[in-house]
Tab-separated table of C-alpha atoms in Angstrom:
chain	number	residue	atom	x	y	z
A	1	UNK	CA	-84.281	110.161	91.147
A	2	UNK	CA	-85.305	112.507	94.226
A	3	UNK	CA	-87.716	115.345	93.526
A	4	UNK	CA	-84.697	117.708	94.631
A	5	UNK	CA	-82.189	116.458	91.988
A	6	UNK	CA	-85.670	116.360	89.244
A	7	UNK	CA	-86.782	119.980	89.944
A	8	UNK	CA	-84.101	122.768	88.415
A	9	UNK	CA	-83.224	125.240	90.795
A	10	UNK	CA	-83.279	128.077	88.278
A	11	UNK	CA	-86.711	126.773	87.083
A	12	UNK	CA	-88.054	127.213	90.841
A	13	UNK	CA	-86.427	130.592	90.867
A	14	UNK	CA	-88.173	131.640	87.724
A	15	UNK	CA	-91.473	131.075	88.537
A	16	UNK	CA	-90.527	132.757	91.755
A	17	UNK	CA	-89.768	136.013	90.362
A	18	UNK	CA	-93.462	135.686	87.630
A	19	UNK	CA	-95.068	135.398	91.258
A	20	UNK	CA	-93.639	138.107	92.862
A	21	UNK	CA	-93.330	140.403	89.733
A	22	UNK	CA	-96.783	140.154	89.199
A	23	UNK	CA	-97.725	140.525	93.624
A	24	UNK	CA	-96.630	144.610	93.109
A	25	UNK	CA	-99.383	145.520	91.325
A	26	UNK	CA	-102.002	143.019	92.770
A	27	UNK	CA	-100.685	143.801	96.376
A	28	UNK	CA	-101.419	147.778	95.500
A	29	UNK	CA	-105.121	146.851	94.387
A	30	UNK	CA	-105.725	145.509	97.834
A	31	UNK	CA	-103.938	148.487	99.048
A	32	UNK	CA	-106.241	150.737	97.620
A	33	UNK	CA	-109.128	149.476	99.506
A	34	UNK	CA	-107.633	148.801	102.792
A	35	UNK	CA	-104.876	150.138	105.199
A	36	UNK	CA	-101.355	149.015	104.190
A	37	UNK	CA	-100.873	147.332	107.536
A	38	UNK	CA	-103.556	145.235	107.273
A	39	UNK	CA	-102.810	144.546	103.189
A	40	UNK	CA	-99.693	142.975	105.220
A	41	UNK	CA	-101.402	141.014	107.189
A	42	UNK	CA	-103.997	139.232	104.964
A	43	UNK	CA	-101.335	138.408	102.355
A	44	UNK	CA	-98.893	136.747	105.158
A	45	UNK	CA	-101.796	135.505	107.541
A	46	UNK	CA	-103.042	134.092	104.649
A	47	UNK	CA	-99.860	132.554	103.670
A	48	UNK	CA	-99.103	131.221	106.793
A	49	UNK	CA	-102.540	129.050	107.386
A	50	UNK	CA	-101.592	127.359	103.574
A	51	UNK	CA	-98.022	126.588	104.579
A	52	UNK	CA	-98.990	125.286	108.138
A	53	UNK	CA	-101.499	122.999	106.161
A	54	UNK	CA	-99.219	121.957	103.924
A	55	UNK	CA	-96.507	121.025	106.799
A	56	UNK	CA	-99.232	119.095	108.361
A	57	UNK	CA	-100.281	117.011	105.252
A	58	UNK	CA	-96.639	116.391	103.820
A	59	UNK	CA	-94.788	116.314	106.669
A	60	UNK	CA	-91.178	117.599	106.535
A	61	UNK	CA	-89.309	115.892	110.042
A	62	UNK	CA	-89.238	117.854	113.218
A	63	UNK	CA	-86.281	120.455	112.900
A	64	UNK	CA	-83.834	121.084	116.127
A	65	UNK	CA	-85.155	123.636	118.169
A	66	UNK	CA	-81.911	125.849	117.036
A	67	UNK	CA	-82.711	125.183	113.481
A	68	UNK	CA	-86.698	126.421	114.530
A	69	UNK	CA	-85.330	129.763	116.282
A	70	UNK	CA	-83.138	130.362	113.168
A	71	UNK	CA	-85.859	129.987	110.735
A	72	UNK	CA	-87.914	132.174	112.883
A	73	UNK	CA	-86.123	134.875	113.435
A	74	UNK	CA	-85.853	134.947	109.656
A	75	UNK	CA	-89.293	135.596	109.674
A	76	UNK	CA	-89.070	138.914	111.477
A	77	UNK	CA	-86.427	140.371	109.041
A	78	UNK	CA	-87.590	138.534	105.103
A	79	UNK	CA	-91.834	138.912	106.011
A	80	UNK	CA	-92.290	141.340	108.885
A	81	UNK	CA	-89.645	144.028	108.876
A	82	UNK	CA	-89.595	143.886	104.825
A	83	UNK	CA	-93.006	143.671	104.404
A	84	UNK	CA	-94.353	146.243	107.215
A	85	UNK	CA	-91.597	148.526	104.666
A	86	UNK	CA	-93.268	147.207	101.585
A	87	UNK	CA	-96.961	148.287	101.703
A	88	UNK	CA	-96.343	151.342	103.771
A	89	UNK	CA	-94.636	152.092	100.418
A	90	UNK	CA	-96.946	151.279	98.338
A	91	UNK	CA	-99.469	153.112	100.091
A	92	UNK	CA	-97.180	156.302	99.395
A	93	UNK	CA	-95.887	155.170	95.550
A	94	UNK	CA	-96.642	153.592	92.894
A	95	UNK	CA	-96.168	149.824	92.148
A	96	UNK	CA	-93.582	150.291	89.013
A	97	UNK	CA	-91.043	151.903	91.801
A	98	UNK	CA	-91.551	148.846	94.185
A	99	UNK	CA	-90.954	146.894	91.535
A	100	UNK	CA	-88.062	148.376	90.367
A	101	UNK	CA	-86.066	149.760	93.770
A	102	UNK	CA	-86.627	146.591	95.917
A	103	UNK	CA	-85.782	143.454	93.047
A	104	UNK	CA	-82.853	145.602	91.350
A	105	UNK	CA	-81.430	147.204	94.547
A	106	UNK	CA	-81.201	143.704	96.777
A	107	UNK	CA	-78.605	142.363	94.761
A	108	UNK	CA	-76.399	145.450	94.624
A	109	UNK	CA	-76.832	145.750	98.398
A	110	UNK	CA	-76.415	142.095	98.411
A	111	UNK	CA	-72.908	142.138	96.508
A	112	UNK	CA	-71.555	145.628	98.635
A	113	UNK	CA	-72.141	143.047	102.045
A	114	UNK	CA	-70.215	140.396	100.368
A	115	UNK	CA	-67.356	142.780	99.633
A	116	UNK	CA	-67.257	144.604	102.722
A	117	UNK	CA	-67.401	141.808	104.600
A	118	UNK	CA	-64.641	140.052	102.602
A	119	UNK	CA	-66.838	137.433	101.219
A	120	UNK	CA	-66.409	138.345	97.640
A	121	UNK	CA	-63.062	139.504	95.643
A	122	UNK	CA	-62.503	142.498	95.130
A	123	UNK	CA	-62.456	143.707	91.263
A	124	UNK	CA	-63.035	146.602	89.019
A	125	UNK	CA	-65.560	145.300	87.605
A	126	UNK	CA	-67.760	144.734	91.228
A	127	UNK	CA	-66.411	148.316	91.884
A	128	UNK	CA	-67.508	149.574	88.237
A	129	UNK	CA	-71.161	148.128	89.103
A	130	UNK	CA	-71.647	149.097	92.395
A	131	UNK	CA	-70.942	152.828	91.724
A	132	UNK	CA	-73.168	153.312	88.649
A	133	UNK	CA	-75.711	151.023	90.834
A	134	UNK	CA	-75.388	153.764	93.366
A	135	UNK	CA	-75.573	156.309	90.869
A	136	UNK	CA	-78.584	154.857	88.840
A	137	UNK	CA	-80.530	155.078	92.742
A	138	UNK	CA	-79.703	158.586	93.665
A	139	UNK	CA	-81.018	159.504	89.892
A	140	UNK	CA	-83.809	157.435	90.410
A	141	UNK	CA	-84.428	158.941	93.671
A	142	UNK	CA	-84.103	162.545	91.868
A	143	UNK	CA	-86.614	161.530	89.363
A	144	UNK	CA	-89.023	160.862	91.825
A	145	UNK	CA	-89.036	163.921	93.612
A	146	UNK	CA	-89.490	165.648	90.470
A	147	UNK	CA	-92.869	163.819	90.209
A	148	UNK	CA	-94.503	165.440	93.544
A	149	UNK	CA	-96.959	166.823	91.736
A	150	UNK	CA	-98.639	163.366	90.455
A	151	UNK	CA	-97.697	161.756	93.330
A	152	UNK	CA	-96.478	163.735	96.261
A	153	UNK	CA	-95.575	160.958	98.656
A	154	UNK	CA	-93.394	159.327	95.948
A	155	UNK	CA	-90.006	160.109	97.378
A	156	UNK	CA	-91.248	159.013	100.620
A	157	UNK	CA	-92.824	155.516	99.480
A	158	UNK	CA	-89.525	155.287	97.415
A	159	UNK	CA	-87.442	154.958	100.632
A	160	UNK	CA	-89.133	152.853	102.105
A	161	UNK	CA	-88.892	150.480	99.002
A	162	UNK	CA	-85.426	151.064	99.647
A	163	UNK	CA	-85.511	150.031	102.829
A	164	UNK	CA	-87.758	146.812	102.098
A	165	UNK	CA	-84.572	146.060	99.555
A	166	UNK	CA	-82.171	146.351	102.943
A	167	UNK	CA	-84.105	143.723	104.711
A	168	UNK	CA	-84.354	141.139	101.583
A	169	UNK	CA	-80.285	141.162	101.137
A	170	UNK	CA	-80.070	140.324	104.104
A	171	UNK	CA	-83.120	137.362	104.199
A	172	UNK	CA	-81.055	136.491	101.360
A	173	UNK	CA	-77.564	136.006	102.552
A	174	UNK	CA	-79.448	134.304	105.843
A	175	UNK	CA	-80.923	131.974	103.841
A	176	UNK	CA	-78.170	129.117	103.785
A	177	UNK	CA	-77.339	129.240	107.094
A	178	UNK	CA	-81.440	129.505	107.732
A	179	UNK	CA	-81.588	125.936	105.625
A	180	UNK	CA	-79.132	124.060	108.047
A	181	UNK	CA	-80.474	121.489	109.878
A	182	UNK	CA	-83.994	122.498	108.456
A	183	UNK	CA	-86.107	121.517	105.384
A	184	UNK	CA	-87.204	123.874	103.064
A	185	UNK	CA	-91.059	123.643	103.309
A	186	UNK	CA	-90.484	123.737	107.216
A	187	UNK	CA	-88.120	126.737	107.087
A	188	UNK	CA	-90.782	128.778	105.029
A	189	UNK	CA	-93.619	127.754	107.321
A	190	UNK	CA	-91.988	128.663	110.589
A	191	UNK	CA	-90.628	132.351	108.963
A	192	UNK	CA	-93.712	133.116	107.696
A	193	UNK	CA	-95.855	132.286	110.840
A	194	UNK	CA	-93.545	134.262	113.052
A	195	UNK	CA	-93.613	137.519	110.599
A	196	UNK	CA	-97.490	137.137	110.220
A	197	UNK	CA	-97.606	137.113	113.887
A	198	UNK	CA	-96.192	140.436	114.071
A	199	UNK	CA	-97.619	141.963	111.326
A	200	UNK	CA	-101.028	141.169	113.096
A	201	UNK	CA	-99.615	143.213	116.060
A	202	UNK	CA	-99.254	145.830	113.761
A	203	UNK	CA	-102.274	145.631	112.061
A	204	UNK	CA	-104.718	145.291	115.079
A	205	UNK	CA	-105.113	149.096	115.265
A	206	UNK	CA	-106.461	149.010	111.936
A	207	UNK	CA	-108.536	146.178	112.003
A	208	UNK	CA	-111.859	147.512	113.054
A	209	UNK	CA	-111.900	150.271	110.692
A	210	UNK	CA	-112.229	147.694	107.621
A	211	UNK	CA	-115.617	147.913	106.062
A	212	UNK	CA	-115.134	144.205	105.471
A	213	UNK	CA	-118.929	143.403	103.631
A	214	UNK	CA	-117.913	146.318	101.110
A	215	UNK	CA	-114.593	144.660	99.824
A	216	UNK	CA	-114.832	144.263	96.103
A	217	UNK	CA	-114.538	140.954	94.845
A	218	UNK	CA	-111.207	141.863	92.942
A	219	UNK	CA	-109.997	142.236	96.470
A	220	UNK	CA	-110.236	139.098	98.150
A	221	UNK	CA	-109.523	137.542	94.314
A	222	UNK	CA	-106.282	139.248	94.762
A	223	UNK	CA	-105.888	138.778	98.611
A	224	UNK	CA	-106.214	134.425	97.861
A	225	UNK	CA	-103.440	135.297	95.268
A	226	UNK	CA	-101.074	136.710	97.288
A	227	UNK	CA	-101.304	134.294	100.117
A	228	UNK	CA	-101.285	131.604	98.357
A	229	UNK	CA	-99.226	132.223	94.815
A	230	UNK	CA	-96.790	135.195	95.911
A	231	UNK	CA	-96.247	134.047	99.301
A	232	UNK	CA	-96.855	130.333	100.123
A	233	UNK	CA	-95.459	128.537	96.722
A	234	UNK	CA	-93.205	131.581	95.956
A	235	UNK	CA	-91.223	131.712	98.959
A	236	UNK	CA	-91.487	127.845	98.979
A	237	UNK	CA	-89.564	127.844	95.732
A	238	UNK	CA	-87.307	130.861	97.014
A	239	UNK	CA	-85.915	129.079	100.152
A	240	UNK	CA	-85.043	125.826	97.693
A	241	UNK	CA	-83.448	128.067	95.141
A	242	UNK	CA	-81.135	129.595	97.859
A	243	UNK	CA	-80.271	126.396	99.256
A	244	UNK	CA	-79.680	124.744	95.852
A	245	UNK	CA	-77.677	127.466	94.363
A	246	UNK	CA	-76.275	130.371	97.382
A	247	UNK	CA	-77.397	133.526	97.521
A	248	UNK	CA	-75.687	135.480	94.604
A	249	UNK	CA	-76.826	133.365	92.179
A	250	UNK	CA	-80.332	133.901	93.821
A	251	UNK	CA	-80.388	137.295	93.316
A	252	UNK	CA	-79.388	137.705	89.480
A	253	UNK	CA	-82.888	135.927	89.169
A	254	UNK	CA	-83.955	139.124	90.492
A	255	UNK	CA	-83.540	141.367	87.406
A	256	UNK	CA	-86.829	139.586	85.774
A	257	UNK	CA	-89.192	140.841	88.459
A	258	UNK	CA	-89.027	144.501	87.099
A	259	UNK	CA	-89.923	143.210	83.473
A	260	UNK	CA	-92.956	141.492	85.215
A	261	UNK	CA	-94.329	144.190	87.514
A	262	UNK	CA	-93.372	147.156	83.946
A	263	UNK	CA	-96.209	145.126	82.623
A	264	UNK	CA	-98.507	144.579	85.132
A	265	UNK	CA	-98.324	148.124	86.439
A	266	UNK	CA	-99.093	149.667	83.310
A	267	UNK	CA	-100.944	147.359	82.124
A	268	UNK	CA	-104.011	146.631	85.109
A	269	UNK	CA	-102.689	149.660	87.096
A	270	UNK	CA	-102.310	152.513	84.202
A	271	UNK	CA	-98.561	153.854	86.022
A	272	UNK	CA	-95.870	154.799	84.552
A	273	UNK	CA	-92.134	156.567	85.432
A	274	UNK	CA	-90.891	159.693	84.884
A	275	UNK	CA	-88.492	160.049	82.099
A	276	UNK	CA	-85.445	160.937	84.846
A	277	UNK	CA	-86.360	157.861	86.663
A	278	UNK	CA	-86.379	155.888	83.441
A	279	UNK	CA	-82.943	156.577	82.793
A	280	UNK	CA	-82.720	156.149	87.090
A	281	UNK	CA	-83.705	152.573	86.443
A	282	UNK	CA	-81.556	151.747	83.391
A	283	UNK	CA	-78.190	152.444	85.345
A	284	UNK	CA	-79.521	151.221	88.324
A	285	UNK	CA	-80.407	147.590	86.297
A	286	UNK	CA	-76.625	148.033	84.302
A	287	UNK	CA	-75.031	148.763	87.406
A	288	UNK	CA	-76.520	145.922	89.429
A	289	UNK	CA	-76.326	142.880	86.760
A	290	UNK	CA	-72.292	144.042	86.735
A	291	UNK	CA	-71.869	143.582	90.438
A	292	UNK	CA	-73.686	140.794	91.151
A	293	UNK	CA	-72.295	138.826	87.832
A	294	UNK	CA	-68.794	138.907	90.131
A	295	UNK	CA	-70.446	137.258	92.692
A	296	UNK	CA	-71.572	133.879	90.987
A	297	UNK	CA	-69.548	130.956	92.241
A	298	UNK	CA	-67.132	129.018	89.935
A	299	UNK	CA	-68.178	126.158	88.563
A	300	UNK	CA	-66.008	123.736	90.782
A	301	UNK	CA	-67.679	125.707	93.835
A	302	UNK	CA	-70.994	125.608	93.073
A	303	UNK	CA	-73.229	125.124	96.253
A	304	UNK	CA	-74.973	121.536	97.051
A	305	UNK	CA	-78.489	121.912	97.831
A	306	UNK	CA	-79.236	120.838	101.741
A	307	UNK	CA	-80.678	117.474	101.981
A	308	UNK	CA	-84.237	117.663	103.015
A	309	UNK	CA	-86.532	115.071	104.211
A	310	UNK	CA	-90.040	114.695	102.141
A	311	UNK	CA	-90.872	117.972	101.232
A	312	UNK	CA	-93.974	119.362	98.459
């Protein structure tokens, strides 16, 4: 039996989302101590040296140079465009909204493509959950401008968690046609070199202003994590879930990352939410698990995972 057919998809996809869940709060210590841009940079630079390594030792073929360019310009939209979005937000907000707004709104935004693009049916119930998604947003939104005076650049951090949740539906719905022709391991390594690329672009501005020698230990303790755990074996994992099972089904895994980051925010990071954006979040979760629970494939169409040559 191949590793492929041995490993679950929905396993993969779990300990995806106990990676991530857990990268909110640990990407918002590093946050703390250094500009966002360059937070960006040392998680996905990071990230990029492991994966390149691990290409190198296990091999993977040599991908068309079509299936390359594809899995690179992936990189610009899943790692630099959502993460450049990402910790400028956190910079602004606290972890507990990232961690709602971006794993809860990607699948609603995820299902409303599907639909308007005629790629899912059209039902009340998609309907039914995309409005009270919608609705559970704009009250989450509310809630968070009600909360200027803890945090006055809430709102502001808020949409760009919003917008960090635009750029992963899409890296999600890409991610098939991103795994044609390509293995997974490959697919990640090539994305997440090209977005670490530019988020050093971005970042250079900022670099010489690090007081590097006065980084806590907890910093670079959390820095290793993130390169290695929340962005090297966890979008790893991602790609393979994607390809095994399509991108709905993906993004239902989704709903576990808030549970993760609720405790890990309050928890290491002492956050909480307002009470508005409490009951924000609850429609918003309600509203999302309704639409995207139209989206998952019959059984009889059910997705094949790609083949892939030796991967990790």
């Amino acid at each position: 039996m191949s590793r492929e057919k041995g490993a679950s998809p929905y396993l993969m996809l779990s300990i995806t989302m106990v990676l991530w869940g857990s990268a909110f709060s640990s990407s918002k210590s590093v946050v703390e101590h250094v500009p966002h841009s360059v937070a960006a940079l040392l998680r996905f630079g990071g990230a990029a040296l492991v994966l390149l390594v691990a290409v190198k030792v296990f091999g993977g073929g040599k991908p068309a140079p079509r299936a390359r360019r594809r899995a690179a310009s992936a990189g610009v939209l899943g790692v630099f465009a959502y993460n450049g979005c990402f910790f400028w937000g956190l910079s602004l907000a606290p972890s507990l909204d990232a961690g709602i707004l971006i794993p809860v709104m990607s699948p609603v935004l995820t299902s409303l493509f599907l639909l308007l693009t005629g790629r899912g049916r059209v039902s009340a119930g998609r309907l039914a959950g995309l409005a009270l998604g919608l609705a559970g947003a704009a009250i989450f939104f509310l809630g968070a401008g009600g909360s200027a005076q803890q945090y006055p650049s809430r709102l502001a951090g808020d949409a760009l968690f919003l917008l960090s949740a635009v750029c992963w539906a899409a890296f999600t719905l890409a991610g098939p046609r991103v795994l044609s022709g390509i293995d997974p391991l490959s697919a990640t390594a090539y994305a997440t070199c090209t977005g670490a690329v530019l988020l050093g672009v971005l970042a250079a501005p900022d670099l010489p202003d690090v007081d590097w020698s006065g980084l806590p230990t907890g910093v670079w303790l959390n820095v290793v994590y993130l390169a290695l755990g929340a962005a090297a074996v966890a979008n790893l994992l991602y790609y393979r879930g994607v390809g095994a099972v399509g991108p709905a089904s993906a993004s239902m895994m989704m709903f576990t990352v808030p549970v993760v980051n609720t405790v890990c925010g309050t928890v290491f990071l002492g956050e909480s939410f307002a009470a508005l954006q409490a009951v924000g979040a609850l429609i918003l979760s309600a509203g999302a698990v309704l639409a995207a629970l139209q989206d998952r494939p019959s059984r009889h169409h059910a997705p094949v995972a790609p083949k892939t040559s030796r991967t990790l």
